[in-house]
Amino acid sequence: MKHRQFQAFGRRQQGVSLIVVMVMLLLGTIVVLSSTRVGWLNERLVGGESDYQRAFAAAEALIRDAERDIRGLQINNVTPCNNNAGYVGCRNFAGNQPFFPQEDNDLDLLQARVASGANTCLQGICLPASVTALGAATWTTNLAAMTAGTGATSIGAKYGEFTGIDPAAAGNPLLSWSRPGVVPVVAPRAWYWVEVFRYTDAAGIVAAAGNVPIPDKKHPYVYRITAYVQGMKGGTRVWLRSVFVPRPQNQNI
């Protein structure tokens, strides 16, 4: 009788041990899965941050490229974009392209050329009716239209498109794009637009930007540059804006 009680007690011990082992295995599995999920989330966070930083750097490079386009200079900020007859800075004036005004009386001709573009913009040059006409909401809702078109029908300008800088040499894949007929085809992910204002009409953006110099009387223009970059990840978007006066009063620039 006592022997049978001992056997029953031993079986109960074995049952408890099995339950403990199963619980430990379950806890171990939960720990492993949790660690894997944390690692996956960290990887996504790091990857997302890296993509954002790359897009932000591309937007800054676009701002600098737009400034060179406005001033008509190559990447060294000294050599003219194009010395060929018929060019005004980086733009083909003789080819009926929009251009950045050099003198006070250039605005009417520019208006006539840009009027053929959508959204009062053509090839990265915009002549909006007011400083609020092309606000942030417009860029967002009309993004497909603003990034559409190529060559003479393009709305936005791409990195190096007019300054002649090789996008591949920038070291940032978000700035790369392929010119027509070039293989492989690389779809653009970065654009800029430049709004042209007379200084007398730009009080709103000058006040908001702060420390904007007064332009030279012979070149009374203020430029608001908008850069937009799409990251490699679907949710990465970067917008940057800058106010630029290429020829401040009392300076030879």
mmCIF file of C-alpha atoms in Angstrom:
data_model
loop_
_atom_site.group_PDB
_atom_site.id
_atom_site.type_symbol
_atom_site.label_atom_id
_atom_site.label_comp_id
_atom_site.label_asym_id
_atom_site.label_seq_id
_atom_site.Cartn_x
_atom_site.Cartn_y
_atom_site.Cartn_z
ATOM 1 C CA MET A 1 0.000 0.000 0.000
ATOM 2 C CA LYS A 2 2.771 2.373 0.923
ATOM 3 C CA HIS A 3 4.605 1.437 -2.247
ATOM 4 C CA ARG A 4 1.599 2.475 -4.354
ATOM 5 C CA GLN A 5 1.419 5.860 -2.602
ATOM 6 C CA PHE A 6 5.070 6.446 -3.450
ATOM 7 C CA GLN A 7 4.431 5.696 -7.127
ATOM 8 C CA ALA A 8 1.488 8.122 -7.223
ATOM 9 C CA PHE A 9 3.593 10.865 -5.626
ATOM 10 C CA GLY A 10 6.326 10.310 -8.196
ATOM 11 C CA ARG A 11 3.855 10.650 -11.051
ATOM 12 C CA ARG A 12 2.583 13.932 -9.570
ATOM 13 C CA GLN A 13 6.167 15.261 -9.457
ATOM 14 C CA GLN A 14 6.683 14.371 -13.098
ATOM 15 C CA GLY A 15 3.463 16.198 -14.039
ATOM 16 C CA VAL A 16 4.522 19.358 -12.178
ATOM 17 C CA SER A 17 7.960 19.276 -13.804
ATOM 18 C CA LEU A 18 6.390 19.032 -17.258
ATOM 19 C CA ILE A 19 4.195 22.067 -16.578
ATOM 20 C CA VAL A 20 7.197 24.070 -15.324
ATOM 21 C CA VAL A 21 9.193 23.174 -18.427
ATOM 22 C CA MET A 22 6.320 24.179 -20.713
ATOM 23 C CA VAL A 23 5.905 27.498 -18.892
ATOM 24 C CA MET A 24 9.641 28.181 -19.174
ATOM 25 C CA LEU A 25 9.571 27.372 -22.884
ATOM 26 C CA LEU A 26 6.591 29.675 -23.362
ATOM 27 C CA LEU A 27 8.307 32.499 -21.478
ATOM 28 C CA GLY A 28 11.480 31.945 -23.480
ATOM 29 C CA THR A 29 9.519 32.094 -26.728
ATOM 30 C CA ILE A 30 7.842 35.334 -25.645
ATOM 31 C CA VAL A 31 11.220 36.866 -24.763
ATOM 32 C CA VAL A 32 12.692 35.859 -28.134
ATOM 33 C CA LEU A 33 9.691 37.206 -30.043
ATOM 34 C CA SER A 34 9.765 40.445 -28.047
ATOM 35 C CA SER A 35 13.476 40.894 -28.726
ATOM 36 C CA THR A 36 12.921 40.241 -32.422
ATOM 37 C CA ARG A 37 10.090 42.770 -32.562
ATOM 38 C CA VAL A 38 12.128 45.391 -30.700
ATOM 39 C CA GLY A 39 15.019 44.826 -33.096
ATOM 40 C CA TRP A 40 12.685 45.114 -36.074
ATOM 41 C CA LEU A 41 11.155 48.329 -34.720
ATOM 42 C CA ASN A 42 14.608 49.778 -34.025
ATOM 43 C CA GLU A 43 15.686 48.887 -37.539
ATOM 44 C CA ARG A 44 12.629 50.616 -38.964
ATOM 45 C CA LEU A 45 13.188 53.694 -36.816
ATOM 46 C CA VAL A 46 16.857 53.904 -37.766
ATOM 47 C CA GLY A 47 16.030 53.298 -41.430
ATOM 48 C CA GLY A 48 13.290 55.930 -41.377
ATOM 49 C CA GLU A 49 15.542 58.486 -39.684
ATOM 50 C CA SER A 50 18.328 57.766 -42.167
ATOM 51 C CA ASP A 51 15.924 58.209 -45.086
ATOM 52 C CA TYR A 52 14.666 61.501 -43.642
ATOM 53 C CA GLN A 53 18.186 62.843 -43.105
ATOM 54 C CA ARG A 54 19.124 61.903 -46.671
ATOM 55 C CA ALA A 55 15.994 63.649 -47.986
ATOM 56 C CA PHE A 56 16.711 66.729 -45.862
ATOM 57 C CA ALA A 57 20.269 66.909 -47.222
ATOM 58 C CA ALA A 58 18.886 66.609 -50.760
ATOM 59 C CA ALA A 59 16.460 69.476 -50.121
ATOM 60 C CA GLU A 60 19.309 71.669 -48.863
ATOM 61 C CA ALA A 61 21.315 70.833 -51.996
ATOM 62 C CA LEU A 62 18.308 71.787 -54.128
ATOM 63 C CA ILE A 63 18.116 75.181 -52.415
ATOM 64 C CA ARG A 64 21.787 75.818 -53.225
ATOM 65 C CA ASP A 65 21.279 74.676 -56.827
ATOM 66 C CA ALA A 66 18.292 77.013 -57.189
ATOM 67 C CA GLU A 67 20.400 79.914 -55.889
ATOM 68 C CA ARG A 68 23.046 79.153 -58.515
ATOM 69 C CA ASP A 69 20.317 78.960 -61.156
ATOM 70 C CA ILE A 70 19.045 82.402 -60.110
ATOM 71 C CA ARG A 71 22.533 83.902 -60.195
ATOM 72 C CA GLY A 72 23.468 82.107 -63.417
ATOM 73 C CA LEU A 73 26.558 80.437 -61.993
ATOM 74 C CA GLN A 74 28.074 76.967 -61.943
ATOM 75 C CA ILE A 75 28.831 75.041 -58.752
ATOM 76 C CA ASN A 76 31.959 77.106 -58.025
ATOM 77 C CA ASN A 77 29.716 80.224 -57.814
ATOM 78 C CA VAL A 78 32.127 82.040 -60.139
ATOM 79 C CA THR A 79 31.918 80.580 -63.645
ATOM 80 C CA PRO A 80 28.799 81.489 -65.661
ATOM 81 C CA CYS A 81 26.468 78.604 -66.449
ATOM 82 C CA ASN A 82 26.618 79.214 -70.157
ATOM 83 C CA ASN A 83 28.558 81.790 -72.163
ATOM 84 C CA ASN A 84 26.832 80.956 -75.432
ATOM 85 C CA ALA A 85 24.931 83.706 -77.202
ATOM 86 C CA GLY A 86 21.252 83.635 -76.433
ATOM 87 C CA TYR A 87 21.632 82.511 -72.827
ATOM 88 C CA VAL A 88 20.715 84.587 -69.798
ATOM 89 C CA GLY A 89 22.549 82.968 -66.924
ATOM 90 C CA CYS A 90 21.618 79.285 -66.975
ATOM 91 C CA ARG A 91 18.533 79.775 -69.142
ATOM 92 C CA ASN A 92 18.122 79.630 -72.901
ATOM 93 C CA PHE A 93 16.675 83.085 -73.496
ATOM 94 C CA ALA A 94 16.759 82.736 -77.293
ATOM 95 C CA GLY A 95 14.907 79.420 -77.012
ATOM 96 C CA ASN A 96 11.889 81.179 -75.538
ATOM 97 C CA GLN A 97 12.458 79.604 -72.124
ATOM 98 C CA PRO A 98 11.528 81.342 -68.885
ATOM 99 C CA PHE A 99 14.476 83.105 -67.282
ATOM 100 C CA PHE A 100 15.343 84.935 -64.106
ATOM 101 C CA PRO A 101 14.953 88.690 -64.654
ATOM 102 C CA GLN A 102 18.147 90.680 -64.826
ATOM 103 C CA GLU A 103 16.643 94.165 -64.993
ATOM 104 C CA ASP A 104 13.512 95.927 -63.835
ATOM 105 C CA ASN A 105 11.841 95.806 -67.241
ATOM 106 C CA ASP A 106 12.337 92.032 -67.728
ATOM 107 C CA LEU A 107 9.256 91.056 -65.745
ATOM 108 C CA ASP A 108 6.713 91.614 -68.525
ATOM 109 C CA LEU A 109 8.574 89.316 -70.924
ATOM 110 C CA LEU A 110 8.978 86.694 -68.220
ATOM 111 C CA GLN A 111 5.266 86.886 -67.505
ATOM 112 C CA ALA A 112 4.476 86.200 -71.158
ATOM 113 C CA ARG A 113 6.683 83.100 -71.175
ATOM 114 C CA VAL A 114 5.596 81.643 -67.859
ATOM 115 C CA ALA A 115 1.924 82.158 -68.710
ATOM 116 C CA SER A 116 2.169 79.114 -70.983
ATOM 117 C CA GLY A 117 2.865 76.898 -67.967
ATOM 118 C CA ALA A 118 0.437 75.373 -65.472
ATOM 119 C CA ASN A 119 -0.080 76.863 -62.025
ATOM 120 C CA THR A 120 1.774 80.040 -63.141
ATOM 121 C CA CYS A 121 5.009 78.010 -63.084
ATOM 122 C CA LEU A 122 7.210 76.714 -65.886
ATOM 123 C CA GLN A 123 10.600 74.995 -65.657
ATOM 124 C CA GLY A 124 10.951 75.898 -62.005
ATOM 125 C CA ILE A 125 10.119 79.615 -62.344
ATOM 126 C CA CYS A 126 6.824 80.866 -60.906
ATOM 127 C CA LEU A 127 5.018 84.199 -61.120
ATOM 128 C CA PRO A 128 2.166 83.850 -58.613
ATOM 129 C CA ALA A 129 -0.464 86.538 -58.241
ATOM 130 C CA SER A 130 0.453 87.070 -54.583
ATOM 131 C CA VAL A 131 2.805 85.782 -51.896
ATOM 132 C CA THR A 132 0.074 83.404 -50.679
ATOM 133 C CA ALA A 133 -1.067 82.098 -54.066
ATOM 134 C CA LEU A 134 1.320 79.134 -53.958
ATOM 135 C CA GLY A 135 0.999 78.257 -50.291
ATOM 136 C CA ALA A 136 1.874 74.952 -48.659
ATOM 137 C CA ALA A 137 -1.641 73.609 -49.196
ATOM 138 C CA THR A 138 -1.325 74.161 -52.946
ATOM 139 C CA TRP A 139 1.945 72.241 -53.151
ATOM 140 C CA THR A 140 0.423 69.327 -51.264
ATOM 141 C CA THR A 141 -2.873 69.049 -53.114
ATOM 142 C CA ASN A 142 -1.361 69.685 -56.553
ATOM 143 C CA LEU A 143 1.781 67.633 -56.024
ATOM 144 C CA ALA A 144 1.119 65.322 -58.965
ATOM 145 C CA ALA A 145 0.688 68.304 -61.270
ATOM 146 C CA MET A 146 3.629 70.250 -59.854
ATOM 147 C CA THR A 147 6.039 67.351 -60.410
ATOM 148 C CA ALA A 148 4.652 66.417 -63.828
ATOM 149 C CA GLY A 149 6.054 67.138 -67.250
ATOM 150 C CA THR A 150 9.555 67.003 -68.671
ATOM 151 C CA GLY A 151 11.744 69.398 -70.583
ATOM 152 C CA ALA A 152 9.888 72.405 -71.953
ATOM 153 C CA THR A 153 6.621 71.362 -70.285
ATOM 154 C CA SER A 154 8.000 70.725 -66.800
ATOM 155 C CA ILE A 155 6.595 72.638 -63.850
ATOM 156 C CA GLY A 156 9.399 72.093 -61.355
ATOM 157 C CA ALA A 157 13.149 72.071 -61.944
ATOM 158 C CA LYS A 158 15.442 69.188 -61.022
ATOM 159 C CA TYR A 159 18.886 69.221 -59.463
ATOM 160 C CA GLY A 160 21.465 70.305 -62.038
ATOM 161 C CA GLU A 161 18.900 70.550 -64.828
ATOM 162 C CA PHE A 162 19.854 74.153 -65.638
ATOM 163 C CA THR A 163 23.130 74.678 -63.768
ATOM 164 C CA GLY A 164 24.691 71.693 -65.525
ATOM 165 C CA ILE A 165 25.749 69.903 -62.344
ATOM 166 C CA ASP A 166 25.866 66.118 -62.695
ATOM 167 C CA PRO A 167 23.246 64.741 -60.265
ATOM 168 C CA ALA A 168 25.175 61.479 -59.942
ATOM 169 C CA ALA A 169 28.186 63.400 -58.625
ATOM 170 C CA ALA A 170 26.171 64.803 -55.722
ATOM 171 C CA GLY A 171 26.529 61.563 -53.776
ATOM 172 C CA ASN A 172 22.841 61.513 -52.866
ATOM 173 C CA PRO A 173 20.635 59.051 -54.777
ATOM 174 C CA LEU A 174 17.555 61.184 -54.136
ATOM 175 C CA LEU A 175 18.993 63.897 -56.403
ATOM 176 C CA SER A 176 19.597 61.528 -59.319
ATOM 177 C CA TRP A 177 17.447 61.547 -62.431
ATOM 178 C CA SER A 178 17.996 60.550 -66.045
ATOM 179 C CA ARG A 179 17.793 62.920 -68.977
ATOM 180 C CA PRO A 180 15.528 61.950 -71.912
ATOM 181 C CA GLY A 181 16.922 59.014 -73.878
ATOM 182 C CA VAL A 182 19.380 57.995 -71.159
ATOM 183 C CA VAL A 183 19.311 54.384 -69.951
ATOM 184 C CA PRO A 184 18.648 53.233 -67.293
ATOM 185 C CA VAL A 185 15.716 55.516 -66.597
ATOM 186 C CA VAL A 186 15.892 57.063 -63.122
ATOM 187 C CA ALA A 187 12.675 58.765 -62.059
ATOM 188 C CA PRO A 188 13.234 62.082 -60.255
ATOM 189 C CA ARG A 189 12.505 62.354 -56.541
ATOM 190 C CA ALA A 190 13.493 65.987 -55.965
ATOM 191 C CA TRP A 191 12.292 69.294 -57.426
ATOM 192 C CA TYR A 192 12.463 73.012 -56.731
ATOM 193 C CA TRP A 193 10.332 76.013 -57.643
ATOM 194 C CA VAL A 194 11.317 79.674 -57.465
ATOM 195 C CA GLU A 195 8.670 82.351 -57.002
ATOM 196 C CA VAL A 196 9.700 85.735 -58.391
ATOM 197 C CA PHE A 197 8.472 88.874 -56.616
ATOM 198 C CA ARG A 198 9.221 92.542 -56.858
ATOM 199 C CA TYR A 199 10.540 93.715 -53.520
ATOM 200 C CA THR A 200 7.602 96.091 -53.157
ATOM 201 C CA ASP A 201 5.193 93.131 -53.465
ATOM 202 C CA ALA A 202 7.090 90.792 -51.146
ATOM 203 C CA ALA A 203 6.523 92.444 -47.772
ATOM 204 C CA GLY A 204 4.831 89.334 -46.392
ATOM 205 C CA ILE A 205 7.645 86.891 -47.114
ATOM 206 C CA VAL A 206 10.382 89.391 -46.250
ATOM 207 C CA ALA A 207 8.882 89.996 -42.815
ATOM 208 C CA ALA A 208 8.374 86.267 -42.201
ATOM 209 C CA ALA A 209 11.905 85.323 -43.250
ATOM 210 C CA GLY A 210 13.631 88.071 -41.263
ATOM 211 C CA ASN A 211 17.043 89.634 -42.006
ATOM 212 C CA VAL A 212 16.350 89.752 -45.750
ATOM 213 C CA PRO A 213 18.539 92.409 -47.402
ATOM 214 C CA ILE A 214 17.049 95.105 -49.603
ATOM 215 C CA PRO A 215 17.737 94.313 -53.273
ATOM 216 C CA ASP A 216 19.601 96.636 -55.579
ATOM 217 C CA LYS A 217 17.332 99.193 -57.257
ATOM 218 C CA LYS A 218 18.323 97.980 -60.725
ATOM 219 C CA HIS A 219 17.458 94.386 -59.751
ATOM 220 C CA PRO A 220 14.498 94.826 -57.392
ATOM 221 C CA TYR A 221 13.634 91.154 -57.024
ATOM 222 C CA VAL A 222 13.140 88.773 -54.129
ATOM 223 C CA TYR A 223 13.013 85.023 -54.752
ATOM 224 C CA ARG A 224 11.273 82.427 -52.611
ATOM 225 C CA ILE A 225 12.663 78.950 -53.238
ATOM 226 C CA THR A 226 10.687 75.823 -52.400
ATOM 227 C CA ALA A 227 12.465 72.447 -52.431
ATOM 228 C CA TYR A 228 10.550 69.179 -52.270
ATOM 229 C CA VAL A 229 12.068 65.706 -51.895
ATOM 230 C CA GLN A 230 10.480 62.262 -51.782
ATOM 231 C CA GLY A 231 12.507 59.761 -49.780
ATOM 232 C CA MET A 232 13.070 56.125 -50.663
ATOM 233 C CA LYS A 233 10.434 55.144 -48.118
ATOM 234 C CA GLY A 234 6.840 55.917 -49.008
ATOM 235 C CA GLY A 235 6.154 58.182 -46.047
ATOM 236 C CA THR A 236 9.309 60.297 -46.225
ATOM 237 C CA ARG A 237 8.618 63.841 -47.470
ATOM 238 C CA VAL A 238 10.751 66.929 -46.949
ATOM 239 C CA TRP A 239 9.811 70.527 -47.786
ATOM 240 C CA LEU A 240 12.231 73.425 -47.395
ATOM 241 C CA ARG A 241 11.730 77.087 -48.187
ATOM 242 C CA SER A 242 14.237 79.894 -48.458
ATOM 243 C CA VAL A 243 14.074 83.590 -49.343
ATOM 244 C CA PHE A 244 16.952 84.730 -51.543
ATOM 245 C CA VAL A 245 18.150 88.162 -52.694
ATOM 246 C CA PRO A 246 21.017 87.635 -55.172
ATOM 247 C CA ARG A 247 21.910 91.307 -55.557
ATOM 248 C CA PRO A 248 21.622 93.150 -52.240
ATOM 249 C CA GLN A 249 21.754 96.921 -52.201
ATOM 250 C CA ASN A 250 25.269 98.427 -52.203
ATOM 251 C CA GLN A 251 26.920 95.087 -53.008
ATOM 252 C CA ASN A 252 28.403 93.828 -56.239
ATOM 253 C CA ILE A 253 27.236 90.204 -56.439
#
